[in-house]
GROMACS .gro file of C-alpha atoms in nm:
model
  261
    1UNK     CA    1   9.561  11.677  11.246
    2UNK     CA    2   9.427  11.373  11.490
    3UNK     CA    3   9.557  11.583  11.798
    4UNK     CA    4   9.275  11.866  11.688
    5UNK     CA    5   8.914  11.844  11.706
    6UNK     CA    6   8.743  11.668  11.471
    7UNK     CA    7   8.498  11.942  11.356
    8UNK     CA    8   8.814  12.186  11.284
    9UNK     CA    9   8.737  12.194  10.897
   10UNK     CA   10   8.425  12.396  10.978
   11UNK     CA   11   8.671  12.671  11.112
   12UNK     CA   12   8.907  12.632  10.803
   13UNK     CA   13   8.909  12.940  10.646
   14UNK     CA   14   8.951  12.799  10.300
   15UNK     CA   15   8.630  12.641  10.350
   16UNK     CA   16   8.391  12.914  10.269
   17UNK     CA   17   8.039  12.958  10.364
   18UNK     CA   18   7.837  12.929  10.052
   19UNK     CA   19   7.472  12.784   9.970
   20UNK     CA   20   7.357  12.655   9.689
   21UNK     CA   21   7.116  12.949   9.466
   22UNK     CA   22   6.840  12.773   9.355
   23UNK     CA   23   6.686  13.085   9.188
   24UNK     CA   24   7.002  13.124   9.011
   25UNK     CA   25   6.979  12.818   8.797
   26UNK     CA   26   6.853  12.925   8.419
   27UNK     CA   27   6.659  12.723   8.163
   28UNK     CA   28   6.969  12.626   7.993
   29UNK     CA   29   7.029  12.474   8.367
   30UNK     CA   30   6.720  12.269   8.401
   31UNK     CA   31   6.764  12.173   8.045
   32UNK     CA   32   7.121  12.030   8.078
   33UNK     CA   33   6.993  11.858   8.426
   34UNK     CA   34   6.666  11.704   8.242
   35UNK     CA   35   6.897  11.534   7.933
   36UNK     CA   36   7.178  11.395   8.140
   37UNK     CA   37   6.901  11.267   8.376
   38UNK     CA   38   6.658  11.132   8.103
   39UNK     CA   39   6.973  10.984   7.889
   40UNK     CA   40   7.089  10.799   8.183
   41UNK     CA   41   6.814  10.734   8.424
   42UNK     CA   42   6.651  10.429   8.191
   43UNK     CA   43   6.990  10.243   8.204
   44UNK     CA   44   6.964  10.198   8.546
   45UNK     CA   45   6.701   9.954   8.677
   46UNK     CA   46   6.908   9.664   8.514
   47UNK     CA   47   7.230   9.865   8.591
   48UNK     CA   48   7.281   9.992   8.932
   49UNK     CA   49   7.272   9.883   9.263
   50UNK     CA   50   6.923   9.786   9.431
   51UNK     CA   51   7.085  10.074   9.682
   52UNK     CA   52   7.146  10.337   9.437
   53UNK     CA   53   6.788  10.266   9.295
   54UNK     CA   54   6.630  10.297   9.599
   55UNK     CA   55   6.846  10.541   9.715
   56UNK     CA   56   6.696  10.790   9.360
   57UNK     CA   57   6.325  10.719   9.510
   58UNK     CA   58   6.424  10.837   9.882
   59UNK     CA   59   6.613  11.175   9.784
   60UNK     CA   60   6.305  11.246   9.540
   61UNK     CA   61   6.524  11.288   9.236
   62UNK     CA   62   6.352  11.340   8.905
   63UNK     CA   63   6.430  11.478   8.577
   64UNK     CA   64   6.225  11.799   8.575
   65UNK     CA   65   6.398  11.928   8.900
   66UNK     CA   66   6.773  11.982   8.965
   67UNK     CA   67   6.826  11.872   9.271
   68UNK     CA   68   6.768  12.043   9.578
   69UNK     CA   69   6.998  12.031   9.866
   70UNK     CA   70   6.806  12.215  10.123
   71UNK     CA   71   6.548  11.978  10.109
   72UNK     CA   72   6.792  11.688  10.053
   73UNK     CA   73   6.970  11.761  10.387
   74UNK     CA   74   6.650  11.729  10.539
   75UNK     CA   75   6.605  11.344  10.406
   76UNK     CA   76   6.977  11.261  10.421
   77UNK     CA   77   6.967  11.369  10.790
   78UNK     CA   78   6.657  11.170  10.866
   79UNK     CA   79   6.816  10.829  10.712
   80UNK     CA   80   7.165  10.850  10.778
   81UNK     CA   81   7.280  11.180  10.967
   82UNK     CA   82   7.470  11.320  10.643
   83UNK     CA   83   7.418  11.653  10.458
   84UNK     CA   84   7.562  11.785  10.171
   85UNK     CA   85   7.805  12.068  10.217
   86UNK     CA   86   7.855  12.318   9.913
   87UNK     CA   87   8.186  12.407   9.780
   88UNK     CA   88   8.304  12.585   9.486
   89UNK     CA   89   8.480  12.252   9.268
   90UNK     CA   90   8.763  12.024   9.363
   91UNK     CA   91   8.907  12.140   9.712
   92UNK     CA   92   9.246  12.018   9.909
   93UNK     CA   93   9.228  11.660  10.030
   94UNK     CA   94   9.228  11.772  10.378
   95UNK     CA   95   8.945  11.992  10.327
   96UNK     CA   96   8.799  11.682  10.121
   97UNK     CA   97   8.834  11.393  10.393
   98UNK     CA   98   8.763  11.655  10.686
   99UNK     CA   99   8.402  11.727  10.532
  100UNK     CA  100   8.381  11.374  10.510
  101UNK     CA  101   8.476  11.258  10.810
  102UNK     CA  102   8.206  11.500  10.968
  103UNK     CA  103   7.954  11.358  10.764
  104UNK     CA  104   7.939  11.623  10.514
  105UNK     CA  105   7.967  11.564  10.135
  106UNK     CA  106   8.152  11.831   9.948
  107UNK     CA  107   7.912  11.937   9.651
  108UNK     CA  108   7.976  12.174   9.350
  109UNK     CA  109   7.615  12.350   9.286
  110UNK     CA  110   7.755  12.482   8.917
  111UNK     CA  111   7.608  12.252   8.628
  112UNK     CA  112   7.806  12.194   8.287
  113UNK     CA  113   7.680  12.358   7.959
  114UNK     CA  114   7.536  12.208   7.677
  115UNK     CA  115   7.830  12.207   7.463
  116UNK     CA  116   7.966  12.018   7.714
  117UNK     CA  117   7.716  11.740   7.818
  118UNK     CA  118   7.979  11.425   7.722
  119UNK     CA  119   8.299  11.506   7.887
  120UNK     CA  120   8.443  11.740   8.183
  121UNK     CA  121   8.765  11.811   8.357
  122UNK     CA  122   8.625  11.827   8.682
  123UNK     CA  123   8.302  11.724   8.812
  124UNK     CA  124   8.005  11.935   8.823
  125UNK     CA  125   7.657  11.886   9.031
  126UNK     CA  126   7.512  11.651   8.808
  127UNK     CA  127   7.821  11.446   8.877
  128UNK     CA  128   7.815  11.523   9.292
  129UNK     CA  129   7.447  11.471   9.278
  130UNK     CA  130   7.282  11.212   9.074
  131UNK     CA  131   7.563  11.030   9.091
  132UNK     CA  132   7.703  11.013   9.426
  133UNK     CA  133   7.396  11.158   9.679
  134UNK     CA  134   7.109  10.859   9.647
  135UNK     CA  135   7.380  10.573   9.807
  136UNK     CA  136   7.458  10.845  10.063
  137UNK     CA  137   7.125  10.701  10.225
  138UNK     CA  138   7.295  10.349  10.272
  139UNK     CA  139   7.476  10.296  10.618
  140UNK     CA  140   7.743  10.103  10.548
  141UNK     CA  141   7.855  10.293  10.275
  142UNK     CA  142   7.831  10.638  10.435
  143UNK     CA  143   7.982  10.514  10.760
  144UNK     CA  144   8.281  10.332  10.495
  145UNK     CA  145   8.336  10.683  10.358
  146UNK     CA  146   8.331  10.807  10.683
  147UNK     CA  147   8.599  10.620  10.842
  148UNK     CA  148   8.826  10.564  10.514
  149UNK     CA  149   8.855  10.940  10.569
  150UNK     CA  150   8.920  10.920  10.912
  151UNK     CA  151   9.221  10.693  10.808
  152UNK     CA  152   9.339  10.936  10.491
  153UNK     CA  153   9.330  11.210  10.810
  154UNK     CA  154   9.617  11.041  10.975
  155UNK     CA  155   9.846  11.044  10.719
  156UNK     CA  156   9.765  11.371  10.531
  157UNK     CA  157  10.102  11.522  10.543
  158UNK     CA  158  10.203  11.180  10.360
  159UNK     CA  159  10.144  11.203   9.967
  160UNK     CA  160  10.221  10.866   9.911
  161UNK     CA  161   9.944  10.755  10.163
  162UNK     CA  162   9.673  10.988  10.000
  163UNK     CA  163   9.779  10.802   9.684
  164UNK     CA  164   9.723  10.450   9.809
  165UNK     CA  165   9.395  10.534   9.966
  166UNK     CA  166   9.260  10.720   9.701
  167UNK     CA  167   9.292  10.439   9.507
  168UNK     CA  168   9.077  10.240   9.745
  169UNK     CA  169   8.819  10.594   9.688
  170UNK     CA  170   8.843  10.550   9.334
  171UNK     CA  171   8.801  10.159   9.266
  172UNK     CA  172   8.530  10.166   9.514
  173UNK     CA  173   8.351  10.494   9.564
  174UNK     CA  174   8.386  10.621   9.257
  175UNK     CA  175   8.455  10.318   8.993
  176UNK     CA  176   8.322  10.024   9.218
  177UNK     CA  177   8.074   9.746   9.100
  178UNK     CA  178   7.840   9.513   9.332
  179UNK     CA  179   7.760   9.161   9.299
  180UNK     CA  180   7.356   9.094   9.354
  181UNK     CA  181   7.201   8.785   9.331
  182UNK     CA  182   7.421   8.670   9.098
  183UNK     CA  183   7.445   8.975   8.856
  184UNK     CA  184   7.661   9.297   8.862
  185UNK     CA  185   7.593   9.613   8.928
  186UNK     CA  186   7.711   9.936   8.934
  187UNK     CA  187   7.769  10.161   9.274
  188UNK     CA  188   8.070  10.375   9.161
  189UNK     CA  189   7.976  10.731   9.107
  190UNK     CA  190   8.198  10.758   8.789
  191UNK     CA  191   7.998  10.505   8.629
  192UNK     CA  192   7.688  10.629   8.751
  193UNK     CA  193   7.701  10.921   8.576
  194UNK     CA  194   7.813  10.817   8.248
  195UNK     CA  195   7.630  10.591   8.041
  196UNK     CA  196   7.896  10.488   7.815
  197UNK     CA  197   8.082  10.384   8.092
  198UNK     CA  198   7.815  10.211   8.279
  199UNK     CA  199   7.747   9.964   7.981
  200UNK     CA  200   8.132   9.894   7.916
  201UNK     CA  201   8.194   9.855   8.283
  202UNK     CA  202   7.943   9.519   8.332
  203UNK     CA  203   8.033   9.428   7.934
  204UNK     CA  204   8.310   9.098   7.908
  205UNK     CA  205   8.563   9.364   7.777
  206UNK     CA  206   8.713   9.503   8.102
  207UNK     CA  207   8.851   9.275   8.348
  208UNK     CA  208   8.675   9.198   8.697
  209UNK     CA  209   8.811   9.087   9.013
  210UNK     CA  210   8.699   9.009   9.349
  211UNK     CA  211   8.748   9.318   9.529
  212UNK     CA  212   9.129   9.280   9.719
  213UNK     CA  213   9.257   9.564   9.908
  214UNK     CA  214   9.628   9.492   9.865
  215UNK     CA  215   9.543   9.467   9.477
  216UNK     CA  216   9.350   9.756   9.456
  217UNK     CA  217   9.635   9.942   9.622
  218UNK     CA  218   9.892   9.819   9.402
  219UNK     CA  219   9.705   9.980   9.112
  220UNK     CA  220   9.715  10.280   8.945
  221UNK     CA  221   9.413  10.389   8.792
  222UNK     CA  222   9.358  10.717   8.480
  223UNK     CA  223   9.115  10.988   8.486
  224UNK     CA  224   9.090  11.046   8.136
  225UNK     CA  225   8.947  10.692   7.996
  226UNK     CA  226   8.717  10.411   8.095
  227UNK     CA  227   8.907  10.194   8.364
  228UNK     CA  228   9.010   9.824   8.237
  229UNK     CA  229   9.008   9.721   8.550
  230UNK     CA  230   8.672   9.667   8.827
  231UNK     CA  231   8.618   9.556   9.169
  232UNK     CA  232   8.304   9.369   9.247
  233UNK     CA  233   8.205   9.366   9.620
  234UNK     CA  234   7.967   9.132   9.756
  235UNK     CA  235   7.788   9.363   9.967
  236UNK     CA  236   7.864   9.772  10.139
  237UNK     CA  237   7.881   9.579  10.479
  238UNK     CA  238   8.150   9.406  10.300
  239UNK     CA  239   8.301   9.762  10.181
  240UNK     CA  240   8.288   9.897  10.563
  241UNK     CA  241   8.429   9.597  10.729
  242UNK     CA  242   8.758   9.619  10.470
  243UNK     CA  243   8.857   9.892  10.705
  244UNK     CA  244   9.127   9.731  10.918
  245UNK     CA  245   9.253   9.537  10.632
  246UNK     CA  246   9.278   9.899  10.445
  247UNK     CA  247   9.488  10.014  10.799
  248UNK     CA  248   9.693   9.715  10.804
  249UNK     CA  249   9.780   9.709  10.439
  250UNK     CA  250   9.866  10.076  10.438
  251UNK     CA  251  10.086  10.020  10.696
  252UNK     CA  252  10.282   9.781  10.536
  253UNK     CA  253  10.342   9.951  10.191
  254UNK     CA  254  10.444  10.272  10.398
  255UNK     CA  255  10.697  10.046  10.589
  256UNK     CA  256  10.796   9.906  10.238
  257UNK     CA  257  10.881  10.233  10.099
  258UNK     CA  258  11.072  10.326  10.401
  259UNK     CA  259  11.288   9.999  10.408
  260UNK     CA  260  11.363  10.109  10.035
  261UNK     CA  261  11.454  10.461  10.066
   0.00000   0.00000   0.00000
């Protein structure tokens, strides 16, 4: 993989070409969009990160409109040289970290039904979109995703590397919390998008920790409950200069497991 060209997932052929169908969304669409958005969005301003909320304002999302990722790509290129790419769900990890590594974030465009508005196997746009696309204006974070998937690149062919840096992806990215001015807040895209997780996650219940690359890689995290366990950054410049640390530690568990087997 790092002896090709970085663009090669463009040429992938499992990638296929596809565009989100605006005109294809129905009323039950823009109805499912407006009560995840409306039952969530009010949470916020004393939940999430100053980032994310300024991050809603700059993409222009609102609750009568699902978003749209023509014009989206238009603001995301203007503030941080990302786009969104569409794909059809959850693709291979190579396909994953290629996209991102390119600057592209891989998008579903389908939206969940009514009867299914509190849980989901995999994630739909609301999840892609509300969730994760505002903090893709913030520079340190995109250029953190950016490079973490540079890293998970190297060592694609190794399953047990994918595993340790997805759990840097997941306790960060997608289940991460942010310490500003004294208060937490939530960045992770898992929390973001579900407001029963969003007040447990900042509540005394779970427990919080400093955010720790070697811990967070010596932790396995579930899928199908809220986490017990957060990291709190201090800051995304914080996030983006982990990146050697997240090398070095890698490194050494891979050597670990080596010595062992």
């Amino acid at each position: 993989m790092s002896n090709q060209a970085k663009d090669w997932v463009f040429s992938d052929p499992r990638l296929k070409k596809m565009r989100q169908d605006y005109a294809a969304y129905t009323e039950e669409d823009f109805k499912v969009w407006k009560i995840l958005f409306e039952r969530q969005m009010p949470n916020l301003p004393k939940a999430a990160s100053k980032a994310y909320l300024e991050g809603v304002k700059t993409v222009k999302f609102t609750a009568d409109r699902i978003a749209n990722f023509e014009e989206l790509n238009e603001i995301l290129l203007k503030t941080t040289g990302w786009a969104v790419q569409v794909v059809p769900g959850l693709i291979d990890d190579d396909l994953f970290f290629g996209l991102m590594n390119n600057k592209r974030f891989p998008s579903s465009t389908w939206l969940r039904k009514m009867e299914q508005l509190d849980y989901l196997e995999e994630p739909d746009m609301f999840h892609d979109a509300f969730a994760h696309m505002p903090l893709l204006t913030n520079q340190h974070y995109v250029d953190f995703l950016e490079k973490l998937s540079g890293i998970a690149l190297k060592h694609i062919q190794d399953p047990w590397a994918i595993q340790l840096l997805s759990r840097i992806y997941w306790f960060t990215i997608e289940f991460g919390l942010i310490r500003e001015e004294g208060e937490l807040r939530v960045y992770g895209a898992g929390i973001l998008s579900s407001a029963g997780e969003t007040k447990f996650s900042l509540s005394e219940e779970p427990k919080h920790f400093p955010y720790d690359v070697r811990h967070i890689m010596s932790t396995e995290y579930w899928k199908d409950r809220f986490q017990d366990k957060y990291w709190v950054i201090d800051s995304y410049e914080q996030l983006f200069n982990s990146l050697p640390e997240i090398e070095e530690v890698l490194e050494e568990m891979l050597s670990a497991k080596e010595a062992k087997s």
